[in-house]
Amino acid sequence: YRYCSKKRSGTSKCGASKSGETCGGVGTLYRIISKQQKKRKCRCKAGTCWDSKKLECKQDASLETRKQLLKDHGDLANLKQLQNQWEDFSAEEQKRAWEEKVVKMKMPSGAFEDAKPDQSINGKWICSQ
């Protein structure tokens, strides 16, 4: 085990070796003072991870890959949003094109509505009445 403040038997001081360990920073002290955390704990510094076989922090070989995956994840979310915007735009354009092809009839109020067939003259010559 590692310790940050009081040495106990069978333990070694956190970060005593150049292994990339730390006891935390200001945030850790705040959590201790506000009683969200009881004591300081040894942690690996940024860019390192715990090696349980050697019992020390070592350089993280996958750090760049993880950073790239996080960036790609953000780019993918942005791409999905752009795709949704394109689908909305395309649907609106198709609706507008359809509305332009539909025959409109001017109503007495001056508004235009979709023209509907008049059932009273359906199938008859208009001039025959």
PDB file of C-alpha atoms in Angstrom:
ATOM      1  CA  TYR A   1       0.000   0.000   0.000  1.00  0.00           C
ATOM      2  CA  ARG A   2       0.984   3.612  -0.483  1.00  0.00           C
ATOM      3  CA  TYR A   3       0.389   6.511   1.882  1.00  0.00           C
ATOM      4  CA  CYS A   4       0.186  10.295   1.544  1.00  0.00           C
ATOM      5  CA  SER A   5       0.455  11.569   5.107  1.00  0.00           C
ATOM      6  CA  LYS A   6       0.973   9.116   8.008  1.00  0.00           C
ATOM      7  CA  LYS A   7       3.346   6.199   7.466  1.00  0.00           C
ATOM      8  CA  ARG A   8       2.032   2.808   8.439  1.00  0.00           C
ATOM      9  CA  SER A   9       3.912  -0.452   8.644  1.00  0.00           C
ATOM     10  CA  GLY A  10       4.292  -2.249   5.322  1.00  0.00           C
ATOM     11  CA  THR A  11       3.665   0.906   3.309  1.00  0.00           C
ATOM     12  CA  SER A  12       5.774   3.246   1.224  1.00  0.00           C
ATOM     13  CA  LYS A  13       5.358   6.935   0.618  1.00  0.00           C
ATOM     14  CA  CYS A  14       3.301   7.933  -2.384  1.00  0.00           C
ATOM     15  CA  GLY A  15       5.434   9.363  -5.158  1.00  0.00           C
ATOM     16  CA  ALA A  16       8.659   8.549  -3.330  1.00  0.00           C
ATOM     17  CA  SER A  17       9.990   6.967  -6.475  1.00  0.00           C
ATOM     18  CA  LYS A  18       9.799   8.745  -9.817  1.00  0.00           C
ATOM     19  CA  SER A  19       6.859   6.553 -10.711  1.00  0.00           C
ATOM     20  CA  GLY A  20       4.359   9.275 -11.628  1.00  0.00           C
ATOM     21  CA  GLU A  21       2.332   9.099  -8.411  1.00  0.00           C
ATOM     22  CA  THR A  22       0.743  12.023  -6.643  1.00  0.00           C
ATOM     23  CA  CYS A  23      -1.410  12.637  -3.578  1.00  0.00           C
ATOM     24  CA  GLY A  24      -3.685  14.963  -5.499  1.00  0.00           C
ATOM     25  CA  GLY A  25      -3.974  18.703  -5.661  1.00  0.00           C
ATOM     26  CA  VAL A  26      -6.255  21.461  -4.417  1.00  0.00           C
ATOM     27  CA  GLY A  27      -9.391  19.507  -5.316  1.00  0.00           C
ATOM     28  CA  THR A  28      -8.370  16.643  -3.043  1.00  0.00           C
ATOM     29  CA  LEU A  29      -7.708  19.033  -0.150  1.00  0.00           C
ATOM     30  CA  TYR A  30     -11.119  20.660  -0.695  1.00  0.00           C
ATOM     31  CA  ARG A  31     -12.872  17.264  -0.570  1.00  0.00           C
ATOM     32  CA  ILE A  32     -11.053  16.411   2.666  1.00  0.00           C
ATOM     33  CA  ILE A  33     -11.910  19.766   4.285  1.00  0.00           C
ATOM     34  CA  SER A  34     -15.557  19.525   3.193  1.00  0.00           C
ATOM     35  CA  LYS A  35     -15.606  15.932   4.518  1.00  0.00           C
ATOM     36  CA  GLN A  36     -16.518  14.407   1.162  1.00  0.00           C
ATOM     37  CA  GLN A  37     -13.342  12.326   1.419  1.00  0.00           C
ATOM     38  CA  LYS A  38     -11.638  11.058   4.618  1.00  0.00           C
ATOM     39  CA  LYS A  39      -7.995  11.025   3.585  1.00  0.00           C
ATOM     40  CA  ARG A  40      -5.699  11.677   0.685  1.00  0.00           C
ATOM     41  CA  LYS A  41      -5.066   8.774  -1.656  1.00  0.00           C
ATOM     42  CA  CYS A  42      -2.215   8.053  -3.985  1.00  0.00           C
ATOM     43  CA  ARG A  43      -3.107   8.471  -7.630  1.00  0.00           C
ATOM     44  CA  CYS A  44      -1.286   8.237 -10.909  1.00  0.00           C
ATOM     45  CA  LYS A  45      -0.477  11.533 -12.594  1.00  0.00           C
ATOM     46  CA  ALA A  46      -2.038  12.448 -15.933  1.00  0.00           C
ATOM     47  CA  GLY A  47      -0.587  10.392 -18.769  1.00  0.00           C
ATOM     48  CA  THR A  48       0.220   7.429 -16.526  1.00  0.00           C
ATOM     49  CA  CYS A  49      -1.773   4.448 -15.289  1.00  0.00           C
ATOM     50  CA  TRP A  50      -1.400   1.911 -12.471  1.00  0.00           C
ATOM     51  CA  ASP A  51       0.564  -1.251 -13.191  1.00  0.00           C
ATOM     52  CA  SER A  52      -0.616  -3.809 -10.637  1.00  0.00           C
ATOM     53  CA  LYS A  53       2.252  -6.207 -11.422  1.00  0.00           C
ATOM     54  CA  LYS A  54       5.028  -3.683 -10.780  1.00  0.00           C
ATOM     55  CA  LEU A  55       2.977  -1.749  -8.189  1.00  0.00           C
ATOM     56  CA  GLU A  56       3.756   1.623  -9.725  1.00  0.00           C
ATOM     57  CA  CYS A  57       2.411   4.082 -12.222  1.00  0.00           C
ATOM     58  CA  LYS A  58       3.740   3.663 -15.727  1.00  0.00           C
ATOM     59  CA  GLN A  59       3.451   5.640 -18.937  1.00  0.00           C
ATOM     60  CA  ASP A  60       0.035   5.102 -20.526  1.00  0.00           C
ATOM     61  CA  ALA A  61       0.631   3.547 -23.949  1.00  0.00           C
ATOM     62  CA  SER A  62      -3.010   4.023 -24.990  1.00  0.00           C
ATOM     63  CA  LEU A  63      -3.304   7.689 -24.014  1.00  0.00           C
ATOM     64  CA  GLU A  64      -3.087   9.105 -27.555  1.00  0.00           C
ATOM     65  CA  THR A  65      -5.496   6.489 -28.878  1.00  0.00           C
ATOM     66  CA  ARG A  66      -8.034   7.346 -26.143  1.00  0.00           C
ATOM     67  CA  LYS A  67      -7.683  11.071 -26.856  1.00  0.00           C
ATOM     68  CA  GLN A  68      -8.256  10.424 -30.562  1.00  0.00           C
ATOM     69  CA  LEU A  69     -11.312   8.261 -29.795  1.00  0.00           C
ATOM     70  CA  LEU A  70     -12.777  11.019 -27.609  1.00  0.00           C
ATOM     71  CA  LYS A  71     -12.181  13.553 -30.388  1.00  0.00           C
ATOM     72  CA  ASP A  72     -13.762  11.206 -32.950  1.00  0.00           C
ATOM     73  CA  HIS A  73     -16.736  10.706 -30.622  1.00  0.00           C
ATOM     74  CA  GLY A  74     -17.274  14.477 -30.485  1.00  0.00           C
ATOM     75  CA  ASP A  75     -16.881  14.760 -34.261  1.00  0.00           C
ATOM     76  CA  LEU A  76     -19.375  11.933 -34.740  1.00  0.00           C
ATOM     77  CA  ALA A  77     -21.952  13.692 -32.558  1.00  0.00           C
ATOM     78  CA  ASN A  78     -21.473  16.860 -34.616  1.00  0.00           C
ATOM     79  CA  LEU A  79     -21.790  14.845 -37.844  1.00  0.00           C
ATOM     80  CA  LYS A  80     -25.031  13.250 -36.586  1.00  0.00           C
ATOM     81  CA  GLN A  81     -26.433  16.707 -35.795  1.00  0.00           C
ATOM     82  CA  LEU A  82     -25.535  17.916 -39.303  1.00  0.00           C
ATOM     83  CA  GLN A  83     -27.165  14.818 -40.791  1.00  0.00           C
ATOM     84  CA  ASN A  84     -30.373  15.516 -38.847  1.00  0.00           C
ATOM     85  CA  GLN A  85     -30.356  19.138 -40.036  1.00  0.00           C
ATOM     86  CA  TRP A  86     -29.907  17.965 -43.637  1.00  0.00           C
ATOM     87  CA  GLU A  87     -32.806  15.499 -43.316  1.00  0.00           C
ATOM     88  CA  ASP A  88     -35.058  18.260 -41.918  1.00  0.00           C
ATOM     89  CA  PHE A  89     -34.038  20.630 -44.718  1.00  0.00           C
ATOM     90  CA  SER A  90     -34.562  17.963 -47.380  1.00  0.00           C
ATOM     91  CA  ALA A  91     -38.013  17.058 -46.012  1.00  0.00           C
ATOM     92  CA  GLU A  92     -38.999  20.744 -45.998  1.00  0.00           C
ATOM     93  CA  GLU A  93     -37.799  21.165 -49.594  1.00  0.00           C
ATOM     94  CA  GLN A  94     -39.770  18.090 -50.717  1.00  0.00           C
ATOM     95  CA  LYS A  95     -42.885  19.410 -48.984  1.00  0.00           C
ATOM     96  CA  ARG A  96     -42.421  22.835 -50.597  1.00  0.00           C
ATOM     97  CA  ALA A  97     -41.952  21.243 -54.055  1.00  0.00           C
ATOM     98  CA  TRP A  98     -45.107  19.162 -53.588  1.00  0.00           C
ATOM     99  CA  GLU A  99     -47.105  22.206 -52.482  1.00  0.00           C
ATOM    100  CA  GLU A 100     -46.020  24.051 -55.641  1.00  0.00           C
ATOM    101  CA  LYS A 101     -47.400  21.246 -57.855  1.00  0.00           C
ATOM    102  CA  VAL A 102     -50.795  21.026 -56.124  1.00  0.00           C
ATOM    103  CA  VAL A 103     -53.539  23.008 -57.864  1.00  0.00           C
ATOM    104  CA  LYS A 104     -54.667  25.889 -55.667  1.00  0.00           C
ATOM    105  CA  MET A 105     -57.987  27.652 -55.635  1.00  0.00           C
ATOM    106  CA  LYS A 106     -58.440  31.229 -54.520  1.00  0.00           C
ATOM    107  CA  MET A 107     -61.118  31.460 -51.846  1.00  0.00           C
ATOM    108  CA  PRO A 108     -63.427  34.461 -51.367  1.00  0.00           C
ATOM    109  CA  SER A 109     -61.265  35.475 -48.376  1.00  0.00           C
ATOM    110  CA  GLY A 110     -58.291  35.796 -50.746  1.00  0.00           C
ATOM    111  CA  ALA A 111     -56.417  32.826 -49.287  1.00  0.00           C
ATOM    112  CA  PHE A 112     -55.308  29.941 -51.475  1.00  0.00           C
ATOM    113  CA  GLU A 113     -56.321  26.386 -50.563  1.00  0.00           C
ATOM    114  CA  ASP A 114     -55.865  23.032 -52.223  1.00  0.00           C
ATOM    115  CA  ALA A 115     -58.472  22.687 -54.968  1.00  0.00           C
ATOM    116  CA  LYS A 116     -60.921  19.824 -54.526  1.00  0.00           C
ATOM    117  CA  PRO A 117     -63.079  18.320 -57.282  1.00  0.00           C
ATOM    118  CA  ASP A 118     -66.704  19.433 -57.363  1.00  0.00           C
ATOM    119  CA  GLN A 119     -68.858  16.301 -57.070  1.00  0.00           C
ATOM    120  CA  SER A 120     -71.857  17.931 -58.765  1.00  0.00           C
ATOM    121  CA  ILE A 121     -70.028  18.186 -62.069  1.00  0.00           C
ATOM    122  CA  ASN A 122     -67.941  15.048 -61.760  1.00  0.00           C
ATOM    123  CA  GLY A 123     -67.878  13.227 -65.136  1.00  0.00           C
ATOM    124  CA  LYS A 124     -69.992  15.827 -66.992  1.00  0.00           C
ATOM    125  CA  TRP A 125     -69.080  18.467 -69.499  1.00  0.00           C
ATOM    126  CA  ILE A 126     -69.191  21.803 -67.757  1.00  0.00           C
ATOM    127  CA  CYS A 127     -70.708  23.541 -70.769  1.00  0.00           C
ATOM    128  CA  SER A 128     -73.522  20.951 -71.112  1.00  0.00           C
ATOM    129  CA  GLN A 129     -75.604  22.345 -68.250  1.00  0.00           C
TER     130      GLN A 129
END
